Tab-separated table of C-alpha atoms in Angstrom:
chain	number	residue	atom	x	y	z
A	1	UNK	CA	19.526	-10.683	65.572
A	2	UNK	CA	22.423	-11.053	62.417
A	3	UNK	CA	19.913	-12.690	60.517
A	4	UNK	CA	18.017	-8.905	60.026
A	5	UNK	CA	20.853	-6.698	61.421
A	6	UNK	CA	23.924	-8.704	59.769
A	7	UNK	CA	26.893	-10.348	60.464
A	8	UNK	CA	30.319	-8.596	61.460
A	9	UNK	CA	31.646	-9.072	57.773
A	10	UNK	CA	28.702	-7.176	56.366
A	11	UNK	CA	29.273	-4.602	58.942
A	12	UNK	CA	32.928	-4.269	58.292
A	13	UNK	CA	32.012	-4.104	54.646
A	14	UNK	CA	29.409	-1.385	55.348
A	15	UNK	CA	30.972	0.785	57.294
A	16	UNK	CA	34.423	0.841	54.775
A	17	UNK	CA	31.303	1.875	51.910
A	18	UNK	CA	29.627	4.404	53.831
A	19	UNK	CA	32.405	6.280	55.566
A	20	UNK	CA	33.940	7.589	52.965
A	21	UNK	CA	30.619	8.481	51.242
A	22	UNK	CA	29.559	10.380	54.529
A	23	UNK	CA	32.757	12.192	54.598
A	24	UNK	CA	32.384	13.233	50.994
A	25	UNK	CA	28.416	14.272	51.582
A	26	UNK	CA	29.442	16.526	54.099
A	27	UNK	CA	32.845	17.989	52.459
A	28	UNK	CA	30.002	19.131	49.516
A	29	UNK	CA	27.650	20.823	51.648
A	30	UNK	CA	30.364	22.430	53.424
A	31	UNK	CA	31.725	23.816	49.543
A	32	UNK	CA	27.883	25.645	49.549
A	33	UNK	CA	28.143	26.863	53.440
A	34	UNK	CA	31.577	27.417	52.976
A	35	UNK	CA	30.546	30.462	49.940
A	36	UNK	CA	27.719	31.434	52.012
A	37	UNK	CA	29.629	32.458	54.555
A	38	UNK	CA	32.469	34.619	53.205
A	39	UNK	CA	29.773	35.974	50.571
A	40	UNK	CA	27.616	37.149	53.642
A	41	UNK	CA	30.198	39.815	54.853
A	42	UNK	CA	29.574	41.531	51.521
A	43	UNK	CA	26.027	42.434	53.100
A	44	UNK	CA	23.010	41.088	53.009
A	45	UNK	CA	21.174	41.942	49.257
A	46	UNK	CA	24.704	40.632	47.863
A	47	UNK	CA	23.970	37.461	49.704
A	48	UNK	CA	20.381	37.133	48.680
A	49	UNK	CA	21.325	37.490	45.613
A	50	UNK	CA	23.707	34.568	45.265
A	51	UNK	CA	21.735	32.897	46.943
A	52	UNK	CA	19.164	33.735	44.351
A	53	UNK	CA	21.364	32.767	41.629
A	54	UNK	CA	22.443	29.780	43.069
A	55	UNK	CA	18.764	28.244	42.547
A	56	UNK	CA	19.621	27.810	39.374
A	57	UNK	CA	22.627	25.560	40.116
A	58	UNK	CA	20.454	23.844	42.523
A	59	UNK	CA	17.743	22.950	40.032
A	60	UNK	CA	20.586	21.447	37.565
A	61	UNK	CA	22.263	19.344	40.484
A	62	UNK	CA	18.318	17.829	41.242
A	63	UNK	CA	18.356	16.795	37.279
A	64	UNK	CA	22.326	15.433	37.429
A	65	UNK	CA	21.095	13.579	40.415
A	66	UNK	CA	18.472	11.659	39.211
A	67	UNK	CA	20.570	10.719	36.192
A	68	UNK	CA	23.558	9.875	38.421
A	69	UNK	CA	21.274	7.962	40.230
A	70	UNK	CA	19.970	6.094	37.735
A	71	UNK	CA	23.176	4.951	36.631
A	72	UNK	CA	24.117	3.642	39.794
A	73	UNK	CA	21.961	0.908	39.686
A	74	UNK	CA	22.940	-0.514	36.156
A	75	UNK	CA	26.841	0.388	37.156
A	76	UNK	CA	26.541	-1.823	39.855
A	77	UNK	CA	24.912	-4.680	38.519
A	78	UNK	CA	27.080	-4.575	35.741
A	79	UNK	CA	30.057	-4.754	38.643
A	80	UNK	CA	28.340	-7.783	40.309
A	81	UNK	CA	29.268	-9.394	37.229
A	82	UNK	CA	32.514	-7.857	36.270
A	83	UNK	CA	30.760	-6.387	32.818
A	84	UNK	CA	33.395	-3.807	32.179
A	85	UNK	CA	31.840	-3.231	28.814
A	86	UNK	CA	28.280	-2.685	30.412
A	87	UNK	CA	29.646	-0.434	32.684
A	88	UNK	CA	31.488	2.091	30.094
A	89	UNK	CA	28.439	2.049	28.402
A	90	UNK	CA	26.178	3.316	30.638
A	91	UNK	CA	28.611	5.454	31.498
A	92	UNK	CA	29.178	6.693	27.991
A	93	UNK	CA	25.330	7.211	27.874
A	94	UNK	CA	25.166	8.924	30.952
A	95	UNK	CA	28.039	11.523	30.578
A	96	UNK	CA	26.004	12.607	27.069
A	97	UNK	CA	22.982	13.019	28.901
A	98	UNK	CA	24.205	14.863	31.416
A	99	UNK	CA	25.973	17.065	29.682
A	100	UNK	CA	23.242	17.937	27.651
A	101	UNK	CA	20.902	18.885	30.731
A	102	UNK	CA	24.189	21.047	31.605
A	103	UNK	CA	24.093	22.764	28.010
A	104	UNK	CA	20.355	23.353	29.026
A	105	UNK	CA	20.875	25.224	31.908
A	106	UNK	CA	24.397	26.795	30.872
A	107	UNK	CA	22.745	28.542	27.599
A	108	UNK	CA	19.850	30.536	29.367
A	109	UNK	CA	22.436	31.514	32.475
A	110	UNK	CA	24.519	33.089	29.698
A	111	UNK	CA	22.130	34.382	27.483
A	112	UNK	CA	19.433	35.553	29.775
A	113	UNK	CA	20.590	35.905	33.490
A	114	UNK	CA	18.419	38.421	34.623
A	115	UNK	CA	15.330	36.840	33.381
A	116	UNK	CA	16.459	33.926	35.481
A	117	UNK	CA	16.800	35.505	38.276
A	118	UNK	CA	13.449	37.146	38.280
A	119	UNK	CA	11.853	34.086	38.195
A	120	UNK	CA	12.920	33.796	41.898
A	121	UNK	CA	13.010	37.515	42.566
A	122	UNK	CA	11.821	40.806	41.222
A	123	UNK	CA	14.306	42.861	43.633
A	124	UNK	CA	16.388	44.948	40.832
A	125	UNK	CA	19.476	45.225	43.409
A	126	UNK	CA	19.270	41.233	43.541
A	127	UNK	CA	19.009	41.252	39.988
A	128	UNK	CA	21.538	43.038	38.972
A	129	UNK	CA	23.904	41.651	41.574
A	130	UNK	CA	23.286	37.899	41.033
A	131	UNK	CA	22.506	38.235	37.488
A	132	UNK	CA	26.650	39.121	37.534
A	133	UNK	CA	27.017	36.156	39.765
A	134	UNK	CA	24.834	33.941	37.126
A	135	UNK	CA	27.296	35.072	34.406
A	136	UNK	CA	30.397	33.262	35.738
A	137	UNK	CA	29.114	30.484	37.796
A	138	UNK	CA	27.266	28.756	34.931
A	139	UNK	CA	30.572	28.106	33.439
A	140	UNK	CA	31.020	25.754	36.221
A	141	UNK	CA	27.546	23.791	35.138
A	142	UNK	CA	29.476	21.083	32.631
A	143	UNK	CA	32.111	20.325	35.492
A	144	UNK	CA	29.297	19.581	38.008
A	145	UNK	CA	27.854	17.566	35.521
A	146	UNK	CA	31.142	16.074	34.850
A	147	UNK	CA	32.215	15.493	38.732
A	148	UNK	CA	28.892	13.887	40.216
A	149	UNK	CA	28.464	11.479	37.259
A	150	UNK	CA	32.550	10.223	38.034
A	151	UNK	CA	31.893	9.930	41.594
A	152	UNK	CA	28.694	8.272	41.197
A	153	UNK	CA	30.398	6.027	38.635
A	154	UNK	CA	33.255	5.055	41.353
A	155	UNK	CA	30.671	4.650	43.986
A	156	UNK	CA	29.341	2.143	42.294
A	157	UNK	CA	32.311	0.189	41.164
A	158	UNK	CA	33.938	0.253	45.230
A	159	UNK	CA	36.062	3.017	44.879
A	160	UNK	CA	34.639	5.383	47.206
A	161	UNK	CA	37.549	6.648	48.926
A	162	UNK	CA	38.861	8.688	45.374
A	163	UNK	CA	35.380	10.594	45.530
A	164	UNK	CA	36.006	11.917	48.974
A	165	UNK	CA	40.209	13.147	48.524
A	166	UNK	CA	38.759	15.015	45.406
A	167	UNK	CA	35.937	16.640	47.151
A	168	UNK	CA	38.387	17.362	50.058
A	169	UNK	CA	40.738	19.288	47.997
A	170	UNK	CA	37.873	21.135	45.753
A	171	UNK	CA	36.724	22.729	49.285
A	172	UNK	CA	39.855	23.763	50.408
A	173	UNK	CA	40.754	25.099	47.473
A	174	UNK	CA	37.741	26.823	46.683
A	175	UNK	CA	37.919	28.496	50.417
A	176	UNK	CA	41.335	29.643	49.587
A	177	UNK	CA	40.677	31.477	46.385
A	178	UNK	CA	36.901	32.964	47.872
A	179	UNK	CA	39.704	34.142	50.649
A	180	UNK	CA	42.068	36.074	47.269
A	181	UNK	CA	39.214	36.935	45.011
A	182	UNK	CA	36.285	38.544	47.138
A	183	UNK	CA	38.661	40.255	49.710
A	184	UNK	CA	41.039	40.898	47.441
A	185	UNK	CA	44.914	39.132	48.770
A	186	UNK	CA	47.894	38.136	47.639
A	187	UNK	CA	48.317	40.730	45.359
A	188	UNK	CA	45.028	40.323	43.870
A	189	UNK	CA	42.145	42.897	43.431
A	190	UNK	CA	39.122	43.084	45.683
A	191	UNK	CA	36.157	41.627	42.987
A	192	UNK	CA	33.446	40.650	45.877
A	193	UNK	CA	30.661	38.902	44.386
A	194	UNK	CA	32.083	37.965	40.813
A	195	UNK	CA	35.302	36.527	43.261
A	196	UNK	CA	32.794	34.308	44.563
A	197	UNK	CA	31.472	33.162	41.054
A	198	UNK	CA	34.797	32.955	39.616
A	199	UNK	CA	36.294	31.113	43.240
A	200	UNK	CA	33.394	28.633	42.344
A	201	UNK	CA	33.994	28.318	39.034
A	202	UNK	CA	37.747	26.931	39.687
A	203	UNK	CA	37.285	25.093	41.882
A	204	UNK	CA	34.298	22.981	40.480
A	205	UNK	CA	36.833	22.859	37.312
A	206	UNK	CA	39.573	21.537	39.490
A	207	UNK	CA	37.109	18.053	40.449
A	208	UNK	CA	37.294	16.157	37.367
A	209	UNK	CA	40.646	17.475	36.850
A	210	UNK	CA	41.894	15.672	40.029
């Protein structure tokens, strides 16, 4: 049975890889369910429309994905062989792809929200409402860019657990400042769905920062 299942130090080894990894997966999709949730008690059209908006985003993360992705393999082949050099150059070539697909999507989200958005909506309420949303939340699109293509990069290289304490602090920071900026706390004024975009914003900022 170890011969196709493995042995306890391939376990052992597995299980300190994938843990963290797990952990981190989750901690992500909770930063998207996490928005969804406070953004939902602003009513239902201001949902749909960040929701709307946020298709953008999602197209951009499929892109950074694949590239991330791609990298992973030559990142850890070059770490099989302790190829530091190879490594930081595939990195290097990586981070200027990436950031161009970012520039891609950034541009037209600044330029041309509402077109955007009607490509996944003709509603003008959702329109108007998410193109607002569009306007701050694409400032976030470099970061992203920026924070999967470091923890991919770590991944790789057996560092998994530095991934997973950054995503953990980017969600609870980002569901502290949705708390301030769309319900307006602390002080601070009530600014609903542009909260949300600018909550987002931060906090995807804060990643490679950490």
């Amino acid at each position: 049975l170890s011969k196709y299942l493995g042995d306890k130090p391939f376990w052992r080894i597995t299980i300190r890889l994938c843990i963290p990894i797990a952990i981190q997966n989750v901690l992500t999709s909770s930063f998207v369910l996490i928005d969804t949730l406070m953004v939902s008690r602003l009513g239902d059209v201001t949902l749909s429309s960040v929701g709307m908006a946020g298709q953008w985003g999602w197209l951009l993360g499929l892109v950074i994905f694949g590239l991330c992705s791609g990298m992973c393999v030559f990142t850890a082949q070059y770490w099989g062989v302790q190829d530091i050099k190879g490594m930081h150059r595939v990195l290097g070539i990586t981070l200027c792809a990436s950031l161009l697909v970012a520039l891609a999507f950034f541009l037209p989200a600044l330029c041309l929200p509402r077109s955007i958005l009607r490509i996944f909506n003709q509603d003008p309420e959702v329109v108007l409402i998410g193109s607002s949303y569009l306007l701050i939340v694409c400032f976030s699109y470099p970061a992203v860019a920026l924070s999967n293509i470091m923890s991919f990069f770590l991944r790789a290289s057996d560092r998994v657990k530095i991934p997973m304490y950054v995503s953990a602090m980017t969600t609870v920071l980002n569901i502290i400042l949705n708390y301030i900026l769309i319900f307006g706390h602390f002080g601070c004024p009530a600014l609903g769905v542009k909260g949300a975009a600018l909550a987002t914003c931060i906090s995807a900022w804060a990643g490679p920062v950490f």
